[in-house]
PDB file of C-alpha atoms in Angstrom:
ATOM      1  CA  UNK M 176      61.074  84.560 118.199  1.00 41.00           C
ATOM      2  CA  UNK M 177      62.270  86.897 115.056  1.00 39.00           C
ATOM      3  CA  UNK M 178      62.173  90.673 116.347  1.00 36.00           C
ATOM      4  CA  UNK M 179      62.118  93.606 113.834  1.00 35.00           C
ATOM      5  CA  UNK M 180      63.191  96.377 114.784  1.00 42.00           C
ATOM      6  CA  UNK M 181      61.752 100.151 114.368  1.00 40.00           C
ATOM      7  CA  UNK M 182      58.852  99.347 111.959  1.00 37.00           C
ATOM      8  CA  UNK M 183      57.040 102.505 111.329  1.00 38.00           C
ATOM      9  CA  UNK M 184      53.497 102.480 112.380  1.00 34.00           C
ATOM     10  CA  UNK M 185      51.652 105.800 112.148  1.00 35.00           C
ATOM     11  CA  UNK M 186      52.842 109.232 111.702  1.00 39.00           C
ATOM     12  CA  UNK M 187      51.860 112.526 114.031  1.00 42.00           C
ATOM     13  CA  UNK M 188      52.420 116.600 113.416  1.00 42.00           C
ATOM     14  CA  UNK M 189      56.264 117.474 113.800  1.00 41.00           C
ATOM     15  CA  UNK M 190      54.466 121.147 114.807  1.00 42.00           C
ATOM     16  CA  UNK M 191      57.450 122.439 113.024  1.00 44.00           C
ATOM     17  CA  UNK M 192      58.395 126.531 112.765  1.00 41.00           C
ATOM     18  CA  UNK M 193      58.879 127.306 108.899  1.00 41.00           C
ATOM     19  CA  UNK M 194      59.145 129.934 106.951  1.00 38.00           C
ATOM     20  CA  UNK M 195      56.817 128.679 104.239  1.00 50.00           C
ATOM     21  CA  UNK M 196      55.227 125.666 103.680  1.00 55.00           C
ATOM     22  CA  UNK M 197      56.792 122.450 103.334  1.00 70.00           C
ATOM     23  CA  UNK M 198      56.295 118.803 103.969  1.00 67.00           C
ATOM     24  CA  UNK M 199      57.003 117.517 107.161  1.00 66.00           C
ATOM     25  CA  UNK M 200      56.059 114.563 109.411  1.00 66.00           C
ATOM     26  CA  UNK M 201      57.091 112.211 112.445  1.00 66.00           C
ATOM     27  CA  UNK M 202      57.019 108.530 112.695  1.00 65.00           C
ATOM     28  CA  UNK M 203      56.488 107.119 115.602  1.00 64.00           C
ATOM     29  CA  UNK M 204      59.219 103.742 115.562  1.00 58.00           C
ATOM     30  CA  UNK M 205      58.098 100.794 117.638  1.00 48.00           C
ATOM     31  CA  UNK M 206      59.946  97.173 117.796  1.00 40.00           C
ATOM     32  CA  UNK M 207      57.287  94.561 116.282  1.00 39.00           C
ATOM     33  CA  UNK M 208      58.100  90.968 116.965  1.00 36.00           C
ATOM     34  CA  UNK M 209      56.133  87.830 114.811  1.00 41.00           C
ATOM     35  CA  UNK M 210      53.322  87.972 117.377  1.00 39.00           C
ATOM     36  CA  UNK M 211      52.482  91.505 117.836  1.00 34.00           C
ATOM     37  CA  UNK M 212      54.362  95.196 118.223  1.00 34.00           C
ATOM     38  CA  UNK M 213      55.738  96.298 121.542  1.00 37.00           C
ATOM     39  CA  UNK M 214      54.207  99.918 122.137  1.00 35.00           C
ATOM     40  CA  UNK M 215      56.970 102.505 122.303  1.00 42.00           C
ATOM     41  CA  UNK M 216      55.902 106.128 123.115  1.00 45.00           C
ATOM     42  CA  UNK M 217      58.956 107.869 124.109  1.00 59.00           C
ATOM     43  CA  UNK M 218      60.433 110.681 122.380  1.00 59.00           C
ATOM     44  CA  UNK M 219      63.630 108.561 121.532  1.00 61.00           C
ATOM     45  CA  UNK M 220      61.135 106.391 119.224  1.00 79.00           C
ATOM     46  CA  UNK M 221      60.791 108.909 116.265  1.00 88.00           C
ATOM     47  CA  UNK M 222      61.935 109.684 113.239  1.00 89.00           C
ATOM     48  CA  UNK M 223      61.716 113.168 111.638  1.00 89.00           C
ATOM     49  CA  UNK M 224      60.640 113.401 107.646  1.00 90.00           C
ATOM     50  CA  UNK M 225      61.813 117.006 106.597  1.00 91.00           C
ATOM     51  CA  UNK M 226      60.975 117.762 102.203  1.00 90.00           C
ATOM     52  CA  UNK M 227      60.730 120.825 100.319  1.00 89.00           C
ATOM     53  CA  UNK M 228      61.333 123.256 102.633  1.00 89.00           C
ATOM     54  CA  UNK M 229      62.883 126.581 101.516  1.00 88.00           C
ATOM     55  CA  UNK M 230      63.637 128.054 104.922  1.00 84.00           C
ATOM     56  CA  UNK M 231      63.878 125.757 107.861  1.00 81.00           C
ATOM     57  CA  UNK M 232      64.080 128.315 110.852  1.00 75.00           C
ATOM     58  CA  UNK M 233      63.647 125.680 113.973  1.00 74.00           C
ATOM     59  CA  UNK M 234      61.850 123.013 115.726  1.00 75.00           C
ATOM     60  CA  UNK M 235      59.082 123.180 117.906  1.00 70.00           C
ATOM     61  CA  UNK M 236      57.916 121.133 120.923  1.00 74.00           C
ATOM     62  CA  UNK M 237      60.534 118.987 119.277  1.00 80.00           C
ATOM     63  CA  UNK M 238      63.424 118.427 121.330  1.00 85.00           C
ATOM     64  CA  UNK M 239      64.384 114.607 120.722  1.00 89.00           C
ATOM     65  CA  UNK M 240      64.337 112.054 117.790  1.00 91.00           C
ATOM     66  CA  UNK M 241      65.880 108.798 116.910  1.00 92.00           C
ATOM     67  CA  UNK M 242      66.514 109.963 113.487  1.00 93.00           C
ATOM     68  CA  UNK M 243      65.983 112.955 111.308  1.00 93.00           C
ATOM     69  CA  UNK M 244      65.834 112.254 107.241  1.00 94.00           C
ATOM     70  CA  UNK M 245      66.324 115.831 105.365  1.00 95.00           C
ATOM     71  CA  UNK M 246      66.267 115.278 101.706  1.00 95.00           C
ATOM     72  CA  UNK M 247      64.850 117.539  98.519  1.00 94.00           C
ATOM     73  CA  UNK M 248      65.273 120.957 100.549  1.00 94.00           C
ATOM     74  CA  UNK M 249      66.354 124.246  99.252  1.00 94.00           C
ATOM     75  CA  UNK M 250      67.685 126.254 102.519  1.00 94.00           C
ATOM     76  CA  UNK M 251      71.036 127.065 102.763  1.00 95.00           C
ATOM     77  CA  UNK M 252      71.975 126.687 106.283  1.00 95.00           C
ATOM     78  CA  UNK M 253      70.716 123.452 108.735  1.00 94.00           C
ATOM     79  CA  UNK M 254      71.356 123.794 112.276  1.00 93.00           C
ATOM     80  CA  UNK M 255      70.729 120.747 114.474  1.00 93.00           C
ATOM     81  CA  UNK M 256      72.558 121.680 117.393  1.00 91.00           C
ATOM     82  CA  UNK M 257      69.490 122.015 119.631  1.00 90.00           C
ATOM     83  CA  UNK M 258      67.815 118.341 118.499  1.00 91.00           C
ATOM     84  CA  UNK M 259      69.410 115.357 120.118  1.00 90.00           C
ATOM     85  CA  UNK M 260      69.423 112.388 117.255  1.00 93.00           C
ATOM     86  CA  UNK M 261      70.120 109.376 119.194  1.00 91.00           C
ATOM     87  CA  UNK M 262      70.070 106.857 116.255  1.00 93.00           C
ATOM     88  CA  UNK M 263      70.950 108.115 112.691  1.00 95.00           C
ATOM     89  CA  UNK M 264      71.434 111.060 110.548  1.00 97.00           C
ATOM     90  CA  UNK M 265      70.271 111.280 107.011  1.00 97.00           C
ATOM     91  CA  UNK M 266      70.902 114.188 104.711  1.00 98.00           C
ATOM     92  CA  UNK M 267      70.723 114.171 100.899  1.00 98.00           C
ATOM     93  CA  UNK M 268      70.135 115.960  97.924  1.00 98.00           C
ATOM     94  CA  UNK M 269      69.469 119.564  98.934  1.00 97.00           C
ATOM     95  CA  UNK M 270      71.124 121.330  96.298  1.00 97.00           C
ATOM     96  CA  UNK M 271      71.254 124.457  98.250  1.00 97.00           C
ATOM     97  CA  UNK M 272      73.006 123.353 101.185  1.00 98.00           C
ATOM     98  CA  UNK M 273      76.358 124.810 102.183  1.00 97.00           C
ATOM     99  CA  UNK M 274      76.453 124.627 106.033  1.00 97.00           C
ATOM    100  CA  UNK M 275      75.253 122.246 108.170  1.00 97.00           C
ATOM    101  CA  UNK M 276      75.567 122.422 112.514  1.00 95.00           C
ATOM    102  CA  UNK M 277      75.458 118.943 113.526  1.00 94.00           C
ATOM    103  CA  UNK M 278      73.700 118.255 117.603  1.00 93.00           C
ATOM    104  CA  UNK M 279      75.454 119.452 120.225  1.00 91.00           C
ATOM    105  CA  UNK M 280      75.512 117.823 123.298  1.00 88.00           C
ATOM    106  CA  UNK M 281      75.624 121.011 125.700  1.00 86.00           C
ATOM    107  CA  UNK M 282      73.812 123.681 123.720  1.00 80.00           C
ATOM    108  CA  UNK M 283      76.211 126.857 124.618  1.00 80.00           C
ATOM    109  CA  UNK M 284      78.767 125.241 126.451  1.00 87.00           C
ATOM    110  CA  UNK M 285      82.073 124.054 125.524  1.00 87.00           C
ATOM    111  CA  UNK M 286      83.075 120.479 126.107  1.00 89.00           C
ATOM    112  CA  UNK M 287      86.300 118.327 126.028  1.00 87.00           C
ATOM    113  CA  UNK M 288      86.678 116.764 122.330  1.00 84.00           C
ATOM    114  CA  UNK M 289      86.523 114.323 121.056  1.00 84.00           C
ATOM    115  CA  UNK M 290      83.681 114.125 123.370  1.00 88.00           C
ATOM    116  CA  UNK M 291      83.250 110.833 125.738  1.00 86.00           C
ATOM    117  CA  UNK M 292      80.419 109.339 128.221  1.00 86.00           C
ATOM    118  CA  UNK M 293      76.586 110.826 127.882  1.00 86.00           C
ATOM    119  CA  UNK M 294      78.177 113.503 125.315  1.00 89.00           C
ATOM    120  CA  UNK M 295      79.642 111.426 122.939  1.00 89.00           C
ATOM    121  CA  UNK M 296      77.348 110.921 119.832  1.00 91.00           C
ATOM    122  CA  UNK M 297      75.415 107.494 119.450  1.00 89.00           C
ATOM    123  CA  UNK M 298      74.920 107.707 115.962  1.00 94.00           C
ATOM    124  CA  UNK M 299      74.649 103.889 114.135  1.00 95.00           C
ATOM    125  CA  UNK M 300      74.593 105.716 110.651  1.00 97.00           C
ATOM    126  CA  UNK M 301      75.309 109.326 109.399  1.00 97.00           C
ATOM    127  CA  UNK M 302      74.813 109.857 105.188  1.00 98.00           C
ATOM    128  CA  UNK M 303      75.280 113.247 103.942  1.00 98.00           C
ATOM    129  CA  UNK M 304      74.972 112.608 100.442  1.00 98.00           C
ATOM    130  CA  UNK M 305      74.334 114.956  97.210  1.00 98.00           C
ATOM    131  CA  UNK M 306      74.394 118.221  98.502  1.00 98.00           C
ATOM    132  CA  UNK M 307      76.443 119.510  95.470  1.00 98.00           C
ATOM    133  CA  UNK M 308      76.835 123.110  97.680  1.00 98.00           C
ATOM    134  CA  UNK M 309      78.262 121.240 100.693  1.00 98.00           C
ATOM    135  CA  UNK M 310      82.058 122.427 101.855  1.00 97.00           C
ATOM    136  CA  UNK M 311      83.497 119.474 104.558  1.00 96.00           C
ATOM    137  CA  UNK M 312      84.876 122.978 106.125  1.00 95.00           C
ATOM    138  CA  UNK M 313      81.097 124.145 106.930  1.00 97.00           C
ATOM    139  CA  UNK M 314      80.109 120.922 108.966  1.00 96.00           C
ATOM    140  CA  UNK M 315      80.126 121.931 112.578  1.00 94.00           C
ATOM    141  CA  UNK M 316      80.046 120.070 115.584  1.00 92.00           C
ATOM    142  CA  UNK M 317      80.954 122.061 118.830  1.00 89.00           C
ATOM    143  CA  UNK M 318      82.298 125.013 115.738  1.00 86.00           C
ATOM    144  CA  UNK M 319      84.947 122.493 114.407  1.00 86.00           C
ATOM    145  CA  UNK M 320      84.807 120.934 111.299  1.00 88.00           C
ATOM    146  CA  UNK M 321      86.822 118.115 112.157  1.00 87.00           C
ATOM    147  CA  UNK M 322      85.077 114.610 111.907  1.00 88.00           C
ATOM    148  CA  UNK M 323      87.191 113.006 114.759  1.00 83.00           C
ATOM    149  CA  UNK M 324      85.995 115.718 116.947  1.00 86.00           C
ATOM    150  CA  UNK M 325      82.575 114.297 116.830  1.00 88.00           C
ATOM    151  CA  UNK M 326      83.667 111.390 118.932  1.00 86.00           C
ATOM    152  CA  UNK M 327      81.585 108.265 116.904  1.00 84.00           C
ATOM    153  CA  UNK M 328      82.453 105.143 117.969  1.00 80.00           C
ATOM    154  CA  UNK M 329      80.091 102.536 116.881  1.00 80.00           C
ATOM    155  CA  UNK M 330      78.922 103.700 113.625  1.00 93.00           C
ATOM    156  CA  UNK M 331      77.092 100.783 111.210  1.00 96.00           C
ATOM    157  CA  UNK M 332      77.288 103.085 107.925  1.00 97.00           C
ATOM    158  CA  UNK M 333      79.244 106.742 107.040  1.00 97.00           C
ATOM    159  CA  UNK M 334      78.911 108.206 103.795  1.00 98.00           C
ATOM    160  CA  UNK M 335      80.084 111.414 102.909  1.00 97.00           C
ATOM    161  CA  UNK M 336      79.779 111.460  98.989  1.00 98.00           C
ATOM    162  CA  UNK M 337      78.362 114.518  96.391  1.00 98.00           C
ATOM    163  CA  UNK M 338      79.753 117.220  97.779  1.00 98.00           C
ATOM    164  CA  UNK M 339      83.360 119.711  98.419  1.00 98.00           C
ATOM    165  CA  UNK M 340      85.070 117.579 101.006  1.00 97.00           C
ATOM    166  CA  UNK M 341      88.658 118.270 101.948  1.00 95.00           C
ATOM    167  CA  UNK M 342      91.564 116.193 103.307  1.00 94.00           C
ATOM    168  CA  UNK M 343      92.017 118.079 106.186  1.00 91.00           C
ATOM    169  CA  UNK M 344      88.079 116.790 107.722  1.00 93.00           C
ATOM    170  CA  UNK M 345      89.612 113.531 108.266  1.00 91.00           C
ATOM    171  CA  UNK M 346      92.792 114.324 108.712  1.00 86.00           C
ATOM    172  CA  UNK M 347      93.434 116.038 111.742  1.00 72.00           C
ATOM    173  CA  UNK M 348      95.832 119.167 112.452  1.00 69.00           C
ATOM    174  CA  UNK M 349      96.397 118.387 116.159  1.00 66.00           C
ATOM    175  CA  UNK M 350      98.235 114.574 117.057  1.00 55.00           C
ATOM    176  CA  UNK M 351      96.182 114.932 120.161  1.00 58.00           C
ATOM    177  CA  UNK M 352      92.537 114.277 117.759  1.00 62.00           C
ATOM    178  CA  UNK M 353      94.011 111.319 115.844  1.00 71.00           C
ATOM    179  CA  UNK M 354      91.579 108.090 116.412  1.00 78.00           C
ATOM    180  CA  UNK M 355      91.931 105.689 118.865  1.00 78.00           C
ATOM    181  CA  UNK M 356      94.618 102.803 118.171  1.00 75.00           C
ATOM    182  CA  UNK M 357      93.083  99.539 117.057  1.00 75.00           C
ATOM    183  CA  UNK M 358      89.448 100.783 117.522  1.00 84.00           C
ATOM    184  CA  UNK M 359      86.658  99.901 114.742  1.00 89.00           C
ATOM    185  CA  UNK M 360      84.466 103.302 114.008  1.00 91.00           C
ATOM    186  CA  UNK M 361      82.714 101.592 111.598  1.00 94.00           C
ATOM    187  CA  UNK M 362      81.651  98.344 111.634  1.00 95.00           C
ATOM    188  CA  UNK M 363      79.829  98.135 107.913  1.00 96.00           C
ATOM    189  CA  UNK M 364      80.208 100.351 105.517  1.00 96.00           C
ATOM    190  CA  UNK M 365      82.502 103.811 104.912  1.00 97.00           C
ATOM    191  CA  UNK M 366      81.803 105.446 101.747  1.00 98.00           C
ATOM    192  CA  UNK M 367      83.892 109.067 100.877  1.00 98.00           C
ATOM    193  CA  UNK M 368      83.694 110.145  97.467  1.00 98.00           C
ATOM    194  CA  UNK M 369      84.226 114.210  97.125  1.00 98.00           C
ATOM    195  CA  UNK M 370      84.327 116.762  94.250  1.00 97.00           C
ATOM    196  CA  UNK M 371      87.679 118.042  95.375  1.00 96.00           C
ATOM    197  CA  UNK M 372      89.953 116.431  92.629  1.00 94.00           C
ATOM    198  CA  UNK M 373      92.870 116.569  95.194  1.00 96.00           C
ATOM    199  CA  UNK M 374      91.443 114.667  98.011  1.00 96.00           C
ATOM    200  CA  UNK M 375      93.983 112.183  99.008  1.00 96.00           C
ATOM    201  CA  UNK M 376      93.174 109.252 100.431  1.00 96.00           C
ATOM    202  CA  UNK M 377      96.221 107.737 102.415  1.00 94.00           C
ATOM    203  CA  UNK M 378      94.910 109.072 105.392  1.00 92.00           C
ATOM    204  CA  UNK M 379      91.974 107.265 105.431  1.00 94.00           C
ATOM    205  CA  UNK M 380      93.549 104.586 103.387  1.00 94.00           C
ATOM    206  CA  UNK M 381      96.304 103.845 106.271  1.00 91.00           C
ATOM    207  CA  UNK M 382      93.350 103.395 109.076  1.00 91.00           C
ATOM    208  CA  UNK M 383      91.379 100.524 106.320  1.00 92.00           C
ATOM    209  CA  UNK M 384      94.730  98.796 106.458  1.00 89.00           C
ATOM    210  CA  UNK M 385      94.752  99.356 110.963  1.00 88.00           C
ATOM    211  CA  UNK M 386      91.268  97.789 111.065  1.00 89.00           C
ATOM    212  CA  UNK M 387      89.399 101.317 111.844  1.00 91.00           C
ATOM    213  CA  UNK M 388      86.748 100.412 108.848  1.00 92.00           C
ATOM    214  CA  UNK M 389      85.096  97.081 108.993  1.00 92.00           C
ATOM    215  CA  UNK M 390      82.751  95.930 105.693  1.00 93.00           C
ATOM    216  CA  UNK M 391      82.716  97.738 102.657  1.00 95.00           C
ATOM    217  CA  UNK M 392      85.500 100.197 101.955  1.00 96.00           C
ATOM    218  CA  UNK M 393      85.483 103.085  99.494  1.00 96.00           C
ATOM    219  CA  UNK M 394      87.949 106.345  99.323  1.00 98.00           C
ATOM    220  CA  UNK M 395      87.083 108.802  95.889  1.00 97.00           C
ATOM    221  CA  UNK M 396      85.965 105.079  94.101  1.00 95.00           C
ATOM    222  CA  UNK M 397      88.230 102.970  95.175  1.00 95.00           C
ATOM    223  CA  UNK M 398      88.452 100.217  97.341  1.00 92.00           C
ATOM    224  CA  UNK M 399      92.143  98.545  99.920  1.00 89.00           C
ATOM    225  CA  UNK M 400      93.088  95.830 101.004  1.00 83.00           C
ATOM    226  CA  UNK M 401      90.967  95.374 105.237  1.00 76.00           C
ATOM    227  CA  UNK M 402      93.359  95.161 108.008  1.00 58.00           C
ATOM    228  CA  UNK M 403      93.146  91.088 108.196  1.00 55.00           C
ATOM    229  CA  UNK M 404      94.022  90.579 104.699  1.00 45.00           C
ATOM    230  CA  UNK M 405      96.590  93.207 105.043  1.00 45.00           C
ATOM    231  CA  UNK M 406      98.329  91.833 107.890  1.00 45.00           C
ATOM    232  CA  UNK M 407      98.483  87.953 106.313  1.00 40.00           C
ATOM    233  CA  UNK M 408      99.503  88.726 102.881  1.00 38.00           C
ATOM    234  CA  UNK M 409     102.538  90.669 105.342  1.00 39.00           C
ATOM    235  CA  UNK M 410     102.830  87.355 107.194  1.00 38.00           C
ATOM    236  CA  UNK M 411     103.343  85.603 104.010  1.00 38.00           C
ATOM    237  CA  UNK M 412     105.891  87.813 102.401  1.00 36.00           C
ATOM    238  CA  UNK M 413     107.680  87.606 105.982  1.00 40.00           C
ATOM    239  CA  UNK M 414     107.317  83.774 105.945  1.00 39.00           C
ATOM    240  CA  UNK M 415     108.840  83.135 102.299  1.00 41.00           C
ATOM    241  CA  UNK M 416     111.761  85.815 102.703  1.00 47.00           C
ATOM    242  CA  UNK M 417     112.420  83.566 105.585  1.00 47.00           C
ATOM    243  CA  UNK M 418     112.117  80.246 103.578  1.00 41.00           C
ATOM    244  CA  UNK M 419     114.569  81.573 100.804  1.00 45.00           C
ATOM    245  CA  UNK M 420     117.705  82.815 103.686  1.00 42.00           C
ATOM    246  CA  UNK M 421     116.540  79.063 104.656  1.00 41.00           C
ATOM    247  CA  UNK M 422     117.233  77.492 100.987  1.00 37.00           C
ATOM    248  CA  UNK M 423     120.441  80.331 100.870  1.00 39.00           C
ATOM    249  CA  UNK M 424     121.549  78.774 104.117  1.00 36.00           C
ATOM    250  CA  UNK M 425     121.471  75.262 102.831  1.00 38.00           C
ATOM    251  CA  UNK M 426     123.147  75.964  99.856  1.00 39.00           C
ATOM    252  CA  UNK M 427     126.093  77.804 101.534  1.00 38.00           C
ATOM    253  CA  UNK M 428     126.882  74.875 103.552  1.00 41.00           C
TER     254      UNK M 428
END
């Protein structure tokens, strides 16, 4: 039996607080198989449809979603910190945007990072794309703007393109927040591609090569060499050096 999963079947009010009008909605996700749809009602099942809103000052009655899309805004600032996303996170082409405050786990408290357990994030996907205004340094999570900080560890898709993004997001200050050895954060597709003409890329670059992005690679338009690839074209080199002190051998005696 074929299953598809989170088909959107009807949408409801998001009862959202705004300070003028815009266009909002919920859709309530439910897992349809060839036969018939399996009824999903809980609160983990939805995904949030936020357009055209100039001023976005909170949610209400709204406290969990599987995934929020945010596109064609004009506010400034978006603060998610009190929404728990549970699936993905799309945000793209609000040309106003500078700041955004990603969901935090414990709402006022201060936790260990990168977080682990119940606080880590369980994001599959995260796209913050085209939001010309965007600085990497005004993406919060916990008030850091580090991206290892956030603690994803089984991301499908990350794309962080359109906008001022800075070395130092992915790049961490501290030895202590560098990402776990031989661990795949993404298992699809990692897309970065910032205005900052200095963005370097080795970084990033030097984790492709370690296996820490899976599937389609892309650093500021260009594309490396995977991990697997890496490591046999290595092999190779290793194995014909070794083949010609062979031949040098032979020849000596």
């Amino acid at each position: 039996m074929k299953t598809f999963p989170y088909l959107p079947i009807f949408l409801l009010s998001a009862q959202l607080v705004v300070a003028d009008s815009c266009t909002t909605s919920t859709i309530l996700l439910q897992t349809t198989t060839a036969d018939a749809p399996v009824a999903t009602d809980g609160a983990d099942q939805i995904s949030l449809e936020v357009t055209g809103c100039g001023n976005l000052t909170g949610f209400s009655n709204l406290t969990t979603v599987a995934r929020v899309n945010l596109y064609s805004n004009t506010f400034t600032e978006l603060d998610l910190a009190n929404l728990r996303i549970t699936d993905q996170i799309r945000i793209a082409d609000n040309p106003n945007l500078e700041t955004i405050v990603l969901p935090d786990p414990r709402p006022g408290q201060t936790i260990s990072l990168p977080p682990t357990g119940t606080d880590a994030p369980q994001w599959t996907v995260v796209e913050i794309v085209d939001n010309t205004q965007l600085d990497s340094n005004n993406i919060k999570y916990q008030g850091s703007a580090n991206f290892w900080n956030w603690g994803l560890s089984n991301l499908s898709s990350f794309a962080l393109s359109g906008g001022n993004f800075h070395t130092e997001f992915f790049d961490p200050p501290q030895a202590g927040n560098y990402p776990e050895e031989g661990h795949v954060y993404v298992t699809s597709s990692f897309v970065l591609n910032s205005t900052d003409q200095t963005y370097d890329c080795a970084f990033l670059n030097s984790l492709r090569y370690r296996g820490s992005f899976k599937g389609d690679y892309t650093c500021q338009g260009r594309t490396v060499v995977p991990s697997s690839a890496h490591g046999l074209l290595s092999s190779r080199v290793t194995l014909l050096g070794g083949l010609g002190a062979a031949v040098s051998f032979v020849v000596l005696l």
